[in-house]
CSV table of C-alpha atoms and ligand atoms in Angstrom, one decimal:
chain,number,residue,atom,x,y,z
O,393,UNK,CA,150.6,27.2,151.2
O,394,UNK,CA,149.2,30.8,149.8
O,395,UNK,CA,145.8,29.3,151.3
O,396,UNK,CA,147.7,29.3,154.4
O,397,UNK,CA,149.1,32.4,154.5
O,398,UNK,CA,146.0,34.4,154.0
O,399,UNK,CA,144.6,32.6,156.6
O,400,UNK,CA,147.4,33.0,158.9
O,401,UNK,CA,147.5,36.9,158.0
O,402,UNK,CA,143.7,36.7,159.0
O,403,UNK,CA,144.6,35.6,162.2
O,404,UNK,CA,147.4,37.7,163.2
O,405,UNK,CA,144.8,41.1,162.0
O,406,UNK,CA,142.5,39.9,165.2
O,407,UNK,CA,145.2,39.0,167.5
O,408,UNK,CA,145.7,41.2,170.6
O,409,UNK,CA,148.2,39.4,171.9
O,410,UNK,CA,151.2,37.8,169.7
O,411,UNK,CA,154.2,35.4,171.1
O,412,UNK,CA,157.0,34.6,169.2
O,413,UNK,CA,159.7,32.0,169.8
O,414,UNK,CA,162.8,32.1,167.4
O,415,UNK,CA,166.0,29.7,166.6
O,416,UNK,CA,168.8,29.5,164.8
O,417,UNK,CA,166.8,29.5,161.5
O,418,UNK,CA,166.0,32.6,161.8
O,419,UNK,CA,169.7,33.8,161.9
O,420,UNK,CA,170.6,31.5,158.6
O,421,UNK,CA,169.3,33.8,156.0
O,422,UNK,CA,172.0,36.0,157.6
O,423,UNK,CA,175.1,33.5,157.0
O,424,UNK,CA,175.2,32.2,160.3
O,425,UNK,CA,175.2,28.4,160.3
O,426,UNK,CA,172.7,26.6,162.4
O,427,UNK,CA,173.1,24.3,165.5
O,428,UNK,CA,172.0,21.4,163.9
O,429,UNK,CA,171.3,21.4,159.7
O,430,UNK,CA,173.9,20.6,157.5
O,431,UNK,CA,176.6,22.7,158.1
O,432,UNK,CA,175.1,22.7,161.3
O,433,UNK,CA,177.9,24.5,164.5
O,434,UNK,CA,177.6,21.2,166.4
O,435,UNK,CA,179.0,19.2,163.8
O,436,UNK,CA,182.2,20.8,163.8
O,437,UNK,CA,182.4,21.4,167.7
O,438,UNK,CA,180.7,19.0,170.2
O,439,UNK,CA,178.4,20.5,172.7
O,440,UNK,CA,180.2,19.3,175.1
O,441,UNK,CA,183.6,20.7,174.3
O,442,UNK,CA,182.0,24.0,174.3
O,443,UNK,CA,178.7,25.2,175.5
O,444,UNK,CA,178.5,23.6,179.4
O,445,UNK,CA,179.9,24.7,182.6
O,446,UNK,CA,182.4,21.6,182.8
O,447,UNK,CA,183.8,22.2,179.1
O,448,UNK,CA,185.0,25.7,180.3
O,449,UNK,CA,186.4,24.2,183.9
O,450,UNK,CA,188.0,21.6,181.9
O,451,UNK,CA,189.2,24.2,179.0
O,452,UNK,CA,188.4,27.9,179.0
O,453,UNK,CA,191.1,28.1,175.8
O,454,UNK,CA,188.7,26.1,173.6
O,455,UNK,CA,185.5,27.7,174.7
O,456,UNK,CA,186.7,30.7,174.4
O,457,UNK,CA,188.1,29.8,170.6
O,458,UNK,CA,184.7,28.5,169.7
O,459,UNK,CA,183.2,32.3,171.1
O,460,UNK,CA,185.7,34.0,169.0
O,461,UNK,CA,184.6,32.1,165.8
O,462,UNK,CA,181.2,32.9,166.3
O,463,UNK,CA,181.9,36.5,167.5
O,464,UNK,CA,184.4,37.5,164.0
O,465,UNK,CA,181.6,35.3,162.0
O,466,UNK,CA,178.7,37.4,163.2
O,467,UNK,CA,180.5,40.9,163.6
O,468,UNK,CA,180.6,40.3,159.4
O,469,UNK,CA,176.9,39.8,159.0
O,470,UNK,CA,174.0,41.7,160.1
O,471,UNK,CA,170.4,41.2,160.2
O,472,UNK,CA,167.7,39.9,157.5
O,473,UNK,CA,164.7,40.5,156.4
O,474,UNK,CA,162.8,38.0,158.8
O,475,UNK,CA,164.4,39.9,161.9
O,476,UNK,CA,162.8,43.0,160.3
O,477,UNK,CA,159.7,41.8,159.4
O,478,UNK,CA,159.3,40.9,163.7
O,479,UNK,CA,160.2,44.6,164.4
O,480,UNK,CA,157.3,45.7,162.2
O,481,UNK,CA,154.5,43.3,163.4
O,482,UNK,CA,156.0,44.4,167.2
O,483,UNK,CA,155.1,48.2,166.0
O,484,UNK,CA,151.5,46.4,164.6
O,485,UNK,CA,150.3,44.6,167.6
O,486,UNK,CA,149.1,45.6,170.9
O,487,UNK,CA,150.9,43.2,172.9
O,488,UNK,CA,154.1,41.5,171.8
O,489,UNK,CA,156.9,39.3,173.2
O,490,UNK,CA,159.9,38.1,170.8
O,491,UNK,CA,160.9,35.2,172.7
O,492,UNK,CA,164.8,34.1,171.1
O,493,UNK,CA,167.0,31.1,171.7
O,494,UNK,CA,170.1,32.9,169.8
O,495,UNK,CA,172.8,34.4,171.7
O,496,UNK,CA,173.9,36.7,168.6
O,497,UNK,CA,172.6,39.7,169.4
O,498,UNK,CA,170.5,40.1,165.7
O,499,UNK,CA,167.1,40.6,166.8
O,500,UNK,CA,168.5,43.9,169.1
O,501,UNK,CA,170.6,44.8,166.0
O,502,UNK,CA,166.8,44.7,163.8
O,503,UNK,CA,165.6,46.9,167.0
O,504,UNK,CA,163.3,44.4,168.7
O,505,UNK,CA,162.3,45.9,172.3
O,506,UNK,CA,160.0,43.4,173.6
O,507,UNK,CA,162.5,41.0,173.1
O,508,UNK,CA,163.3,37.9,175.9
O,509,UNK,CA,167.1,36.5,175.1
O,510,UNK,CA,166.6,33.3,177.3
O,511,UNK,CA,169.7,32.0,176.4
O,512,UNK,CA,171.4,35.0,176.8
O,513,UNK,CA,173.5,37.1,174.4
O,514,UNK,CA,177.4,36.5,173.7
O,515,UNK,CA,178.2,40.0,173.2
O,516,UNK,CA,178.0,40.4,176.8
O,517,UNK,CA,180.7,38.9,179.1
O,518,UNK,CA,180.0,37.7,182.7
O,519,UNK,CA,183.3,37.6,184.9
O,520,UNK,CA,183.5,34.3,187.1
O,521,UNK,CA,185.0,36.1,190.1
O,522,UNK,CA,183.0,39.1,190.5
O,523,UNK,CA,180.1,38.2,188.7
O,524,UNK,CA,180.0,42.0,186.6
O,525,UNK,CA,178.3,42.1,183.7
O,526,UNK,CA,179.9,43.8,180.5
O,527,UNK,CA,178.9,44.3,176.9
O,528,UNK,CA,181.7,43.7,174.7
O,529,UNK,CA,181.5,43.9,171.0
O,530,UNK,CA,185.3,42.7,170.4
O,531,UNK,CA,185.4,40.6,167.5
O,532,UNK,CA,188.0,38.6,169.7
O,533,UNK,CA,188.5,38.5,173.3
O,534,UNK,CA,191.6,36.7,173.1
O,535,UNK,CA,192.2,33.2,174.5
O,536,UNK,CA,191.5,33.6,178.2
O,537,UNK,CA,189.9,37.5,178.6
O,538,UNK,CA,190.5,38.9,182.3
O,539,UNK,CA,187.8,41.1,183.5
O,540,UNK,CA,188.6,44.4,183.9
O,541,UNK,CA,187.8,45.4,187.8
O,542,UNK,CA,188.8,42.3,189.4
O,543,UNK,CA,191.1,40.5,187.2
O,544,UNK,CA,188.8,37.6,187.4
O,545,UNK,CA,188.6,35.1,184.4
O,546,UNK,CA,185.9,36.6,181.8
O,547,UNK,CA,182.9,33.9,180.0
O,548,UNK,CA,180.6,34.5,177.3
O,549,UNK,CA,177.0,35.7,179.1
O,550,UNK,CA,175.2,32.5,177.6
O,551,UNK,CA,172.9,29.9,179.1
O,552,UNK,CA,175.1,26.7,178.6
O,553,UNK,CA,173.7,23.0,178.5
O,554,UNK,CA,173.0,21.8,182.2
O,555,UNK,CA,173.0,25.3,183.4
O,556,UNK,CA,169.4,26.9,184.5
O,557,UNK,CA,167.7,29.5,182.6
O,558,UNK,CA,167.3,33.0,184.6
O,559,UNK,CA,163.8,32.5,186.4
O,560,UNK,CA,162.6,36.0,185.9
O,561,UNK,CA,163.1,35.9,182.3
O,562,UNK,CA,162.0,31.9,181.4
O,563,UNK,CA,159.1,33.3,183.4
O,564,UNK,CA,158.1,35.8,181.1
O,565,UNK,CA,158.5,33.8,178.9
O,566,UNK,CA,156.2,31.1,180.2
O,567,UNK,CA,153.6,33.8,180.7
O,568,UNK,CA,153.7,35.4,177.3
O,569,UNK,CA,153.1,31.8,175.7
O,570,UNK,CA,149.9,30.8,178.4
O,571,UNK,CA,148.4,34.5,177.9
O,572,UNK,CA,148.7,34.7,174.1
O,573,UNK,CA,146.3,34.4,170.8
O,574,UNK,CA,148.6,33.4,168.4
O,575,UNK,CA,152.2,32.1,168.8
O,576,UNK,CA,154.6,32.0,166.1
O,577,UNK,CA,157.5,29.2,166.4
O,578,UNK,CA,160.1,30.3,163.7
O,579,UNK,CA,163.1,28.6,162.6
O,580,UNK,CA,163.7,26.5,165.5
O,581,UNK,CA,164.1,22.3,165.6
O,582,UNK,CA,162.0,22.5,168.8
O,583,UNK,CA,165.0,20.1,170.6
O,584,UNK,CA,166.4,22.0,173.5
O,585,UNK,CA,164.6,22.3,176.5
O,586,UNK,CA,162.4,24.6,178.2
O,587,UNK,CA,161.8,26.4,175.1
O,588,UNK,CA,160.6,23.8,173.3
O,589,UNK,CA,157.5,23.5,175.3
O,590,UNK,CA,156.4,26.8,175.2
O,591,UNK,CA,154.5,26.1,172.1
O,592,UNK,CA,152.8,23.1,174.1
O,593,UNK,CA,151.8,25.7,176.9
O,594,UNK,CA,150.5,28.0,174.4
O,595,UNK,CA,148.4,25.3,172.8
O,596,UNK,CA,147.2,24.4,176.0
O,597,UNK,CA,146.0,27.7,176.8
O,598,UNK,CA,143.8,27.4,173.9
O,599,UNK,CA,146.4,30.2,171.1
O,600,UNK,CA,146.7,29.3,167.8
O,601,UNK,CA,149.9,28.1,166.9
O,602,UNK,CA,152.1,28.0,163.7
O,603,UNK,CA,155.4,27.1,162.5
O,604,UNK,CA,157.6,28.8,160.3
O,605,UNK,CA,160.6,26.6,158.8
O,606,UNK,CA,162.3,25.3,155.9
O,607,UNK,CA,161.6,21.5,157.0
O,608,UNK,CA,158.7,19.8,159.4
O,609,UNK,CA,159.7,19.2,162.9
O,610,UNK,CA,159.1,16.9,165.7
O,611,UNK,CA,156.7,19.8,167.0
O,612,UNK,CA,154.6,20.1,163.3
O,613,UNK,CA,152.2,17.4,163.9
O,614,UNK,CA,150.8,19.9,166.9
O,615,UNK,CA,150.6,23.3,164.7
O,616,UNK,CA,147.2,24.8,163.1
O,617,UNK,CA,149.7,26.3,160.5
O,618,UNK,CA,152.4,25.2,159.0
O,619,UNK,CA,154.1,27.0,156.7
O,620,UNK,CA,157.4,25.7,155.0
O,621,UNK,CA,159.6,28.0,153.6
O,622,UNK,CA,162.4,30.3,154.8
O,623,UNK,CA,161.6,33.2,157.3
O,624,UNK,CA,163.4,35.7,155.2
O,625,UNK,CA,160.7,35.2,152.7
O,626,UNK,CA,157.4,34.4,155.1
O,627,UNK,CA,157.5,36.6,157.3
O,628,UNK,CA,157.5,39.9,155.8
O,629,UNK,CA,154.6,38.4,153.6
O,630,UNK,CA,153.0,38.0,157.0
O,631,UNK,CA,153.7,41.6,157.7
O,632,UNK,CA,153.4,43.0,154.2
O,633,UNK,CA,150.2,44.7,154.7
O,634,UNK,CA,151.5,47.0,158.0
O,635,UNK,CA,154.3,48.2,155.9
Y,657,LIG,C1,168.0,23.6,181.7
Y,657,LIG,C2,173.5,29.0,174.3
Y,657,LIG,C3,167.6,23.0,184.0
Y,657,LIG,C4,174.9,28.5,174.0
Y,657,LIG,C5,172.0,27.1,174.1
Y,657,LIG,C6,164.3,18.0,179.4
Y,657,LIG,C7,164.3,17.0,178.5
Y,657,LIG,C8,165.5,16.7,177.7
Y,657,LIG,C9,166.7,17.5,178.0
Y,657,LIG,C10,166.6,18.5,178.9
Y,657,LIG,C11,165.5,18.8,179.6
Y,657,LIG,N1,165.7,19.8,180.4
Y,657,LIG,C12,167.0,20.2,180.3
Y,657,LIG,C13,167.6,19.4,179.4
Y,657,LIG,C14,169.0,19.4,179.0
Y,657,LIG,C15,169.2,20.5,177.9
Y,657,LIG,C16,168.5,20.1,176.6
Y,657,LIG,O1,167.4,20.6,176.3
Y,657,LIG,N2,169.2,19.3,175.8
Y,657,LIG,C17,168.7,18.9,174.5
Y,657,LIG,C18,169.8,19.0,173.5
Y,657,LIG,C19,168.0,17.5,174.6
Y,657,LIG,N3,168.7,21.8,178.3
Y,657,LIG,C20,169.4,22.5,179.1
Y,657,LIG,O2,170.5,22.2,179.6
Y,657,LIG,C21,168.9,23.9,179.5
Y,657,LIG,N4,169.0,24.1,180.9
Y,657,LIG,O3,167.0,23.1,181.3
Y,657,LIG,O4,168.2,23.9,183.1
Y,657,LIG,C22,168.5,21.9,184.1
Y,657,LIG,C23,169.7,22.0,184.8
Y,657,LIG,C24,170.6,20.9,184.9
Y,657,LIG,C25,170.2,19.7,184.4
Y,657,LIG,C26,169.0,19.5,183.7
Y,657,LIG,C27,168.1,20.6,183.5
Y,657,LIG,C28,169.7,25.0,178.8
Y,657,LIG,C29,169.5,25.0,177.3
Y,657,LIG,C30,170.3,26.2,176.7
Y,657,LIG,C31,171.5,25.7,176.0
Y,657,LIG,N5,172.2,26.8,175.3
Y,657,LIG,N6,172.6,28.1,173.5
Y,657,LIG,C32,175.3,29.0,172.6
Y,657,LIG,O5,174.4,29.1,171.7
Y,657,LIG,O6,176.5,29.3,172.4
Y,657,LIG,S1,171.0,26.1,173.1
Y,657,LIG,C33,171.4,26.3,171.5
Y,657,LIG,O7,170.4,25.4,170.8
Y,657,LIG,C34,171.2,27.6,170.8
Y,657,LIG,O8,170.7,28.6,171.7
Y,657,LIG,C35,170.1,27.3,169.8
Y,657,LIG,O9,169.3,28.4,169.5
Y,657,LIG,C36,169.3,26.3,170.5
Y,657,LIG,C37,168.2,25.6,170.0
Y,657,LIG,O10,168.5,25.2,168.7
Y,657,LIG,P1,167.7,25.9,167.5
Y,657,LIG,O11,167.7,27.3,167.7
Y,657,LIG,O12,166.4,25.2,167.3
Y,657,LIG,O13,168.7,25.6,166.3
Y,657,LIG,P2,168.8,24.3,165.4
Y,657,LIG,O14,170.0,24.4,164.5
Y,657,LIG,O15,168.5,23.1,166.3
Y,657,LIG,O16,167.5,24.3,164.5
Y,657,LIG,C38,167.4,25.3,163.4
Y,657,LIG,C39,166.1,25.2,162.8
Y,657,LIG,O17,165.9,26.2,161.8
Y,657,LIG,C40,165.9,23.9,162.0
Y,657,LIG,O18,164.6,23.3,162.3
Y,657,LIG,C41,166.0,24.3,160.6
Y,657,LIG,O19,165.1,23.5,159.8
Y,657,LIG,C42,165.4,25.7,160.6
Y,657,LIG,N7,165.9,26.6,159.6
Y,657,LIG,C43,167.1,26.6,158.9
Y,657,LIG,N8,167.1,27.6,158.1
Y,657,LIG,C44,165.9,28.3,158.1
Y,657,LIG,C45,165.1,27.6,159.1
Y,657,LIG,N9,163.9,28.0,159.4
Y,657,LIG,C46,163.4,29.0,158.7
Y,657,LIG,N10,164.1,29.7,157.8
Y,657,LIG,C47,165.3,29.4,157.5
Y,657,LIG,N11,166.0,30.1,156.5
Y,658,LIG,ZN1,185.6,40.6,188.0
């Protein structure tokens, strides 16, 4: 592992351009649970209940109960050390792009700019009638939130399960995994689709990829690092140096 790191540190000194895709793992040194560990979120709700368009036709109540959870449980917490540790190598390398699968607003909180949210972020609200956008920090929203201008029924600004990505944004993110040198894939279990093959099209396009996370993954076999162990501790070794 320290043979890796060196190595790793090596490669990141000569990179011009740096990608990096996040997940849940990187939010679990914070005291968020993940989607799918022990402990995991999905284990107590099921996906279906609560994070796709029919799930909120069939019961806005629930969905919004599960939002409310997460929205008291991360209002409590704040960024770590590994959300840090990507705001200083952004500062560090010419070109950067924070690709991140989580919708709780940490890597903004850190102070990420180049940051891509392709799932969205459930601090903002989207209303269903008049399609405004609104940030709302409310630790609750109450059980079915109205929005504000139009009296229209109010849902969590999040890219549910069966529901498209926004094409402007999933297409910078598709071009800041092909036109890379290295590409970091931290804390994620590489499952959910299109974000899992990002690291596949940054392969192809010839970057170096590694992997950052407590356990192997279905995508490990196809890393040139791998380096298990949790993000709040590797990364800012990776960055140690710029500080
Ligand atoms: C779409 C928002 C077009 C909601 C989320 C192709 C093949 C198969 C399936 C599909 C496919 N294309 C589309 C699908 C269907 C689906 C999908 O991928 N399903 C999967 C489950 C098979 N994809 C979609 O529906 C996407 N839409 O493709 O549109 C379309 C349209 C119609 C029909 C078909 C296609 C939309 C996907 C977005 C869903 N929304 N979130 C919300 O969060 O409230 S996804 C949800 O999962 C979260 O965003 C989460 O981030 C994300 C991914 O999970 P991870 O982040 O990886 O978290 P997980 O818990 O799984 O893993 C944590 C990892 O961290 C673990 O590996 C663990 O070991 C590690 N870890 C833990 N602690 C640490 C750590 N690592 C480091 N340090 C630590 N301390
Ligand atoms: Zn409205």
């Amino acid at each position: 592992m320290e043979k890796n790191i060196n190595e790793l540190k090596e490669v990141i000194t000569h990179s011009k351009r740096i990608t990096v895709l996040t997940g849940a793992g990187i939010s679990a040194e914070s005291g968020v649970p993940t989607f799918r560990g022990s402990g995991g979120i999905w284990r107590n709700y099921q996906v279906t209940d609560v994070a796709t368009p029919q799930a909120f036709a069939r019961d806005p109540e629930l969905v919004w109960e599960f939002y409310n959870w997460r929205r008291d449980l991360i209002s409590k917490i704040t960024f770590n050390p590994g959300h840090k540790a990507l705001v200083t190598l952004e500062k560090h390398v010419n070109d950067f792009t924070l690709i991140t699968q989580n919708v709780d607003g940490l890597h903004r909180e850190a102070g990420s700019q180049r940051l891509l949210e392709i799932h969205g972020n459930f601090w903002e609200v989207t209303c269903t009638k008049c399609s405004k956008v609104t940030m709302d920090r409310s630790q609750n929203m109450g059980t079915l939130p109205k929005c504000s201008q139009c009296g229209g029924l109010l849902r969590p600004h999040v890219i549910w399960f069966g529901e498209s990505l926004d094409p402007d944004i999933i297409h910078k993110a598709i071009e800041a995994s092909q036109n890379c040198d290295l590409m970091l894939i931290v804390g994620t279990s590489g499952v959910v689709q299109p974000a899992a093959s990002l690291a596949y099209q940054a392969k192809a396009e010839g970057a170096v990829v590694a992997e950052i996370n407590i356990e192997q993954t279905p995508q490990s076999g196809h890393m040139d690092f791998v380096l298990t162990g949790p993000a709040g501790k590797i990364l800012p070794m990776l960055v140690e140096d710029f500080n």
